[in-house]
mmCIF file of C-alpha atoms in Angstrom:
data_model
loop_
_atom_site.group_PDB
_atom_site.id
_atom_site.type_symbol
_atom_site.label_atom_id
_atom_site.label_comp_id
_atom_site.label_asym_id
_atom_site.label_seq_id
_atom_site.Cartn_x
_atom_site.Cartn_y
_atom_site.Cartn_z
ATOM 1 C CA UNK A 198 97.358 160.718 62.100
ATOM 2 C CA UNK A 199 94.308 159.392 60.320
ATOM 3 C CA UNK A 200 91.569 161.831 60.046
ATOM 4 C CA UNK A 201 89.482 159.168 59.261
ATOM 5 C CA UNK A 202 89.701 157.386 62.642
ATOM 6 C CA UNK A 203 86.667 157.022 64.799
ATOM 7 C CA UNK A 204 87.270 158.289 68.352
ATOM 8 C CA UNK A 205 86.068 156.402 71.472
ATOM 9 C CA UNK A 206 83.403 158.098 73.436
ATOM 10 C CA UNK A 207 83.580 155.858 76.545
ATOM 11 C CA UNK A 208 86.376 154.518 78.590
ATOM 12 C CA UNK A 209 85.089 150.833 77.404
ATOM 13 C CA UNK A 210 85.311 151.616 73.713
ATOM 14 C CA UNK A 211 88.991 152.991 74.420
ATOM 15 C CA UNK A 212 89.639 149.816 76.065
ATOM 16 C CA UNK A 213 88.389 147.960 73.355
ATOM 17 C CA UNK A 214 90.594 149.793 70.872
ATOM 18 C CA UNK A 215 93.625 149.577 72.892
ATOM 19 C CA UNK A 216 93.059 145.554 73.359
ATOM 20 C CA UNK A 217 92.807 145.241 69.281
ATOM 21 C CA UNK A 218 96.501 145.940 69.207
ATOM 22 C CA UNK A 219 97.762 145.493 72.737
ATOM 23 C CA UNK A 220 95.692 142.565 74.462
ATOM 24 C CA UNK A 221 98.012 142.660 77.382
ATOM 25 C CA UNK A 222 97.349 146.178 78.271
ATOM 26 C CA UNK A 223 96.773 147.196 81.897
ATOM 27 C CA UNK A 224 93.271 147.911 81.827
ATOM 28 C CA UNK A 225 92.717 148.640 85.501
ATOM 29 C CA UNK A 226 95.372 151.348 85.509
ATOM 30 C CA UNK A 227 94.065 153.132 82.095
ATOM 31 C CA UNK A 228 90.405 152.882 83.700
ATOM 32 C CA UNK A 229 91.853 154.351 86.836
ATOM 33 C CA UNK A 230 93.229 157.352 85.044
ATOM 34 C CA UNK A 231 90.430 157.692 83.048
ATOM 35 C CA UNK A 232 88.105 157.965 86.208
ATOM 36 C CA UNK A 233 90.636 160.380 87.890
ATOM 37 C CA UNK A 234 90.654 162.672 85.124
ATOM 38 C CA UNK A 235 86.658 162.273 84.521
ATOM 39 C CA UNK A 236 86.294 163.280 88.442
ATOM 40 C CA UNK A 237 88.493 166.250 87.984
ATOM 41 C CA UNK A 238 87.103 167.593 84.854
ATOM 42 C CA UNK A 239 83.435 166.791 86.208
ATOM 43 C CA UNK A 240 82.249 170.553 86.264
ATOM 44 C CA UNK A 241 84.332 171.440 83.278
ATOM 45 C CA UNK A 242 82.580 171.885 79.779
ATOM 46 C CA UNK A 243 84.084 172.493 76.360
ATOM 47 C CA UNK A 244 82.952 175.703 74.499
ATOM 48 C CA UNK A 245 80.686 173.367 72.571
ATOM 49 C CA UNK A 246 78.860 172.563 75.657
ATOM 50 C CA UNK A 247 79.948 169.026 75.934
ATOM 51 C CA UNK A 248 81.533 167.674 79.027
ATOM 52 C CA UNK A 249 85.233 168.251 79.138
ATOM 53 C CA UNK A 250 86.371 164.807 79.611
ATOM 54 C CA UNK A 251 85.422 163.773 76.151
ATOM 55 C CA UNK A 252 88.470 166.066 74.830
ATOM 56 C CA UNK A 253 91.052 163.910 76.918
ATOM 57 C CA UNK A 254 89.044 160.677 75.890
ATOM 58 C CA UNK A 255 89.535 161.506 72.206
ATOM 59 C CA UNK A 256 92.879 162.661 72.448
ATOM 60 C CA UNK A 257 93.648 159.077 74.383
ATOM 61 C CA UNK A 258 91.770 157.309 71.491
ATOM 62 C CA UNK A 259 93.903 159.101 68.791
ATOM 63 C CA UNK A 260 96.868 157.878 70.822
ATOM 64 C CA UNK A 261 95.383 154.307 70.806
ATOM 65 C CA UNK A 262 95.063 154.607 66.936
ATOM 66 C CA UNK A 263 98.851 155.199 66.906
ATOM 67 C CA UNK A 264 99.244 152.084 68.883
ATOM 68 C CA UNK A 265 100.899 153.933 71.702
ATOM 69 C CA UNK A 266 101.778 152.305 75.155
ATOM 70 C CA UNK A 267 99.540 152.270 78.263
ATOM 71 C CA UNK A 268 101.399 155.158 79.875
ATOM 72 C CA UNK A 269 101.340 157.490 76.840
ATOM 73 C CA UNK A 270 97.264 156.847 76.671
ATOM 74 C CA UNK A 271 97.144 157.404 80.261
ATOM 75 C CA UNK A 272 98.921 160.674 79.784
ATOM 76 C CA UNK A 273 96.437 161.663 76.918
ATOM 77 C CA UNK A 274 93.642 161.086 79.362
ATOM 78 C CA UNK A 275 95.379 163.338 81.884
ATOM 79 C CA UNK A 276 97.122 165.859 79.566
ATOM 80 C CA UNK A 277 95.006 168.657 81.265
ATOM 81 C CA UNK A 278 94.862 167.763 84.906
ATOM 82 C CA UNK A 279 97.804 169.806 85.993
ATOM 83 C CA UNK A 280 96.887 172.794 83.921
ATOM 84 C CA UNK A 281 93.158 173.007 84.543
ATOM 85 C CA UNK A 282 92.501 171.122 88.130
ATOM 86 C CA UNK A 283 94.038 171.209 91.709
ATOM 87 C CA UNK A 284 96.047 168.178 90.872
ATOM 88 C CA UNK A 285 99.994 168.622 90.734
ATOM 89 C CA UNK A 286 102.991 167.029 89.324
ATOM 90 C CA UNK A 287 103.753 165.884 93.120
ATOM 91 C CA UNK A 288 100.445 164.180 93.173
ATOM 92 C CA UNK A 289 100.834 162.879 89.724
ATOM 93 C CA UNK A 290 104.175 161.418 91.165
ATOM 94 C CA UNK A 291 102.751 159.816 93.996
ATOM 95 C CA UNK A 292 100.220 158.072 92.076
ATOM 96 C CA UNK A 293 101.900 157.347 88.601
ATOM 97 C CA UNK A 294 105.573 157.859 89.165
ATOM 98 C CA UNK A 295 108.175 159.967 87.416
ATOM 99 C CA UNK A 296 107.438 158.625 83.952
ATOM 100 C CA UNK A 297 104.132 160.216 83.951
ATOM 101 C CA UNK A 298 105.483 163.240 85.674
ATOM 102 C CA UNK A 299 107.667 163.545 82.745
ATOM 103 C CA UNK A 300 105.253 163.306 80.043
ATOM 104 C CA UNK A 301 102.543 165.671 81.945
ATOM 105 C CA UNK A 302 104.972 168.315 82.536
ATOM 106 C CA UNK A 303 106.318 168.410 79.029
ATOM 107 C CA UNK A 304 102.683 168.631 77.581
ATOM 108 C CA UNK A 305 101.727 171.237 80.197
ATOM 109 C CA UNK A 306 104.852 173.369 79.448
ATOM 110 C CA UNK A 307 104.114 173.257 75.690
ATOM 111 C CA UNK A 308 100.633 174.463 76.570
ATOM 112 C CA UNK A 309 101.472 177.488 78.708
ATOM 113 C CA UNK A 310 103.495 179.751 76.449
ATOM 114 C CA UNK A 311 102.665 183.437 76.125
ATOM 115 C CA UNK A 312 104.307 185.654 73.406
ATOM 116 C CA UNK A 313 104.282 189.213 72.447
ATOM 117 C CA UNK A 314 104.030 188.462 68.783
ATOM 118 C CA UNK A 315 102.997 185.551 66.551
ATOM 119 C CA UNK A 316 106.506 185.271 65.149
ATOM 120 C CA UNK A 317 107.960 184.853 68.829
ATOM 121 C CA UNK A 318 105.262 182.278 69.663
ATOM 122 C CA UNK A 319 106.173 180.311 66.798
ATOM 123 C CA UNK A 320 109.840 180.187 67.294
ATOM 124 C CA UNK A 321 109.250 179.454 71.104
ATOM 125 C CA UNK A 322 106.790 176.713 70.110
ATOM 126 C CA UNK A 323 109.361 175.162 68.108
ATOM 127 C CA UNK A 324 112.203 175.627 70.765
ATOM 128 C CA UNK A 325 109.959 174.084 73.400
ATOM 129 C CA UNK A 326 109.131 171.006 71.181
ATOM 130 C CA UNK A 327 112.302 170.287 70.343
ATOM 131 C CA UNK A 328 113.530 170.434 73.863
ATOM 132 C CA UNK A 329 110.467 168.202 74.722
ATOM 133 C CA UNK A 330 111.290 165.702 72.130
ATOM 134 C CA UNK A 331 114.928 165.298 73.331
ATOM 135 C CA UNK A 332 113.323 164.363 76.858
ATOM 136 C CA UNK A 333 110.596 162.015 75.406
ATOM 137 C CA UNK A 334 109.206 161.734 71.846
ATOM 138 C CA UNK A 335 105.774 160.899 73.605
ATOM 139 C CA UNK A 336 105.297 164.401 74.727
ATOM 140 C CA UNK A 337 105.081 165.789 71.244
ATOM 141 C CA UNK A 338 103.038 162.968 70.170
ATOM 142 C CA UNK A 339 100.544 163.560 72.906
ATOM 143 C CA UNK A 340 100.605 167.438 71.907
ATOM 144 C CA UNK A 341 100.079 166.465 68.322
ATOM 145 C CA UNK A 342 97.185 164.156 69.419
ATOM 146 C CA UNK A 343 95.555 167.259 71.429
ATOM 147 C CA UNK A 344 95.996 169.631 68.668
ATOM 148 C CA UNK A 345 94.562 167.281 66.134
ATOM 149 C CA UNK A 346 91.333 166.674 68.516
ATOM 150 C CA UNK A 347 91.122 170.484 68.779
ATOM 151 C CA UNK A 348 91.204 171.094 65.030
ATOM 152 C CA UNK A 349 88.424 168.504 64.395
ATOM 153 C CA UNK A 350 86.244 170.324 66.881
ATOM 154 C CA UNK A 351 87.089 173.775 65.968
ATOM 155 C CA UNK A 352 83.565 175.136 65.752
ATOM 156 C CA UNK A 353 81.695 178.085 65.761
ATOM 157 C CA UNK A 354 82.180 178.783 69.193
ATOM 158 C CA UNK A 355 85.396 180.586 68.136
ATOM 159 C CA UNK A 356 85.525 183.825 66.335
ATOM 160 C CA UNK A 357 86.585 183.666 62.713
ATOM 161 C CA UNK A 358 89.841 185.278 63.629
ATOM 162 C CA UNK A 359 90.871 182.793 66.226
ATOM 163 C CA UNK A 360 89.657 180.094 64.007
ATOM 164 C CA UNK A 361 92.369 181.294 61.511
ATOM 165 C CA UNK A 362 95.160 181.774 63.886
ATOM 166 C CA UNK A 363 94.701 178.216 65.202
ATOM 167 C CA UNK A 364 94.606 176.870 61.889
ATOM 168 C CA UNK A 365 97.463 178.830 60.795
ATOM 169 C CA UNK A 366 99.507 177.830 63.676
ATOM 170 C CA UNK A 367 98.602 174.450 63.254
ATOM 171 C CA UNK A 368 99.574 174.602 59.519
ATOM 172 C CA UNK A 369 102.907 176.113 60.135
ATOM 173 C CA UNK A 370 103.977 174.279 63.378
ATOM 174 C CA UNK A 371 102.211 171.057 64.196
ATOM 175 C CA UNK A 372 101.686 169.866 60.541
ATOM 176 C CA UNK A 373 105.343 169.930 59.440
ATOM 177 C CA UNK A 374 106.236 168.246 62.657
ATOM 178 C CA UNK A 375 103.702 165.322 62.595
ATOM 179 C CA UNK A 376 104.904 165.098 58.740
ATOM 180 C CA UNK A 377 108.577 164.707 59.953
ATOM 181 C CA UNK A 378 107.311 161.964 62.516
ATOM 182 C CA UNK A 379 105.532 160.171 59.912
ATOM 183 C CA UNK A 380 102.208 160.506 61.547
ATOM 184 C CA UNK A 381 100.393 163.179 59.440
#
């Protein structure tokens, strides 16, 4: 993933970014996914104080930078709605179908890991990622875009210890995986 890539800061910028490589994108569906995510995250803010929707928008923009398909970009926009809002996978299935459920469920499962030790967390992270890759590689690509944006915005809002833990996990698990996929 290109670290110098500018990320979209609005849905219109994201759509323009997508149109550069996919003029036939389903603009209405992408916009609808953005508007739903924005509505669901409207009262949430990131540790930095910025509106939470800026994170999914940045993740979607990173995915567009990788020339991903509309569904993957929409999943990037909505990657936290099942975990952080009242939206359920059944709701997602009704609105977007089973392909979106597969992607969002996979990303959510990768995010909801709790462990007793760092070593156990790393082993389980790898196991879950390989399992997700066997279902649909786009799950891992969304997770990598999520991690990239989180690393770009790792700020003073975390303790030094937490920043080091996140950076080490990224270096040991996510960076080698991105390298193997050719999107480092």
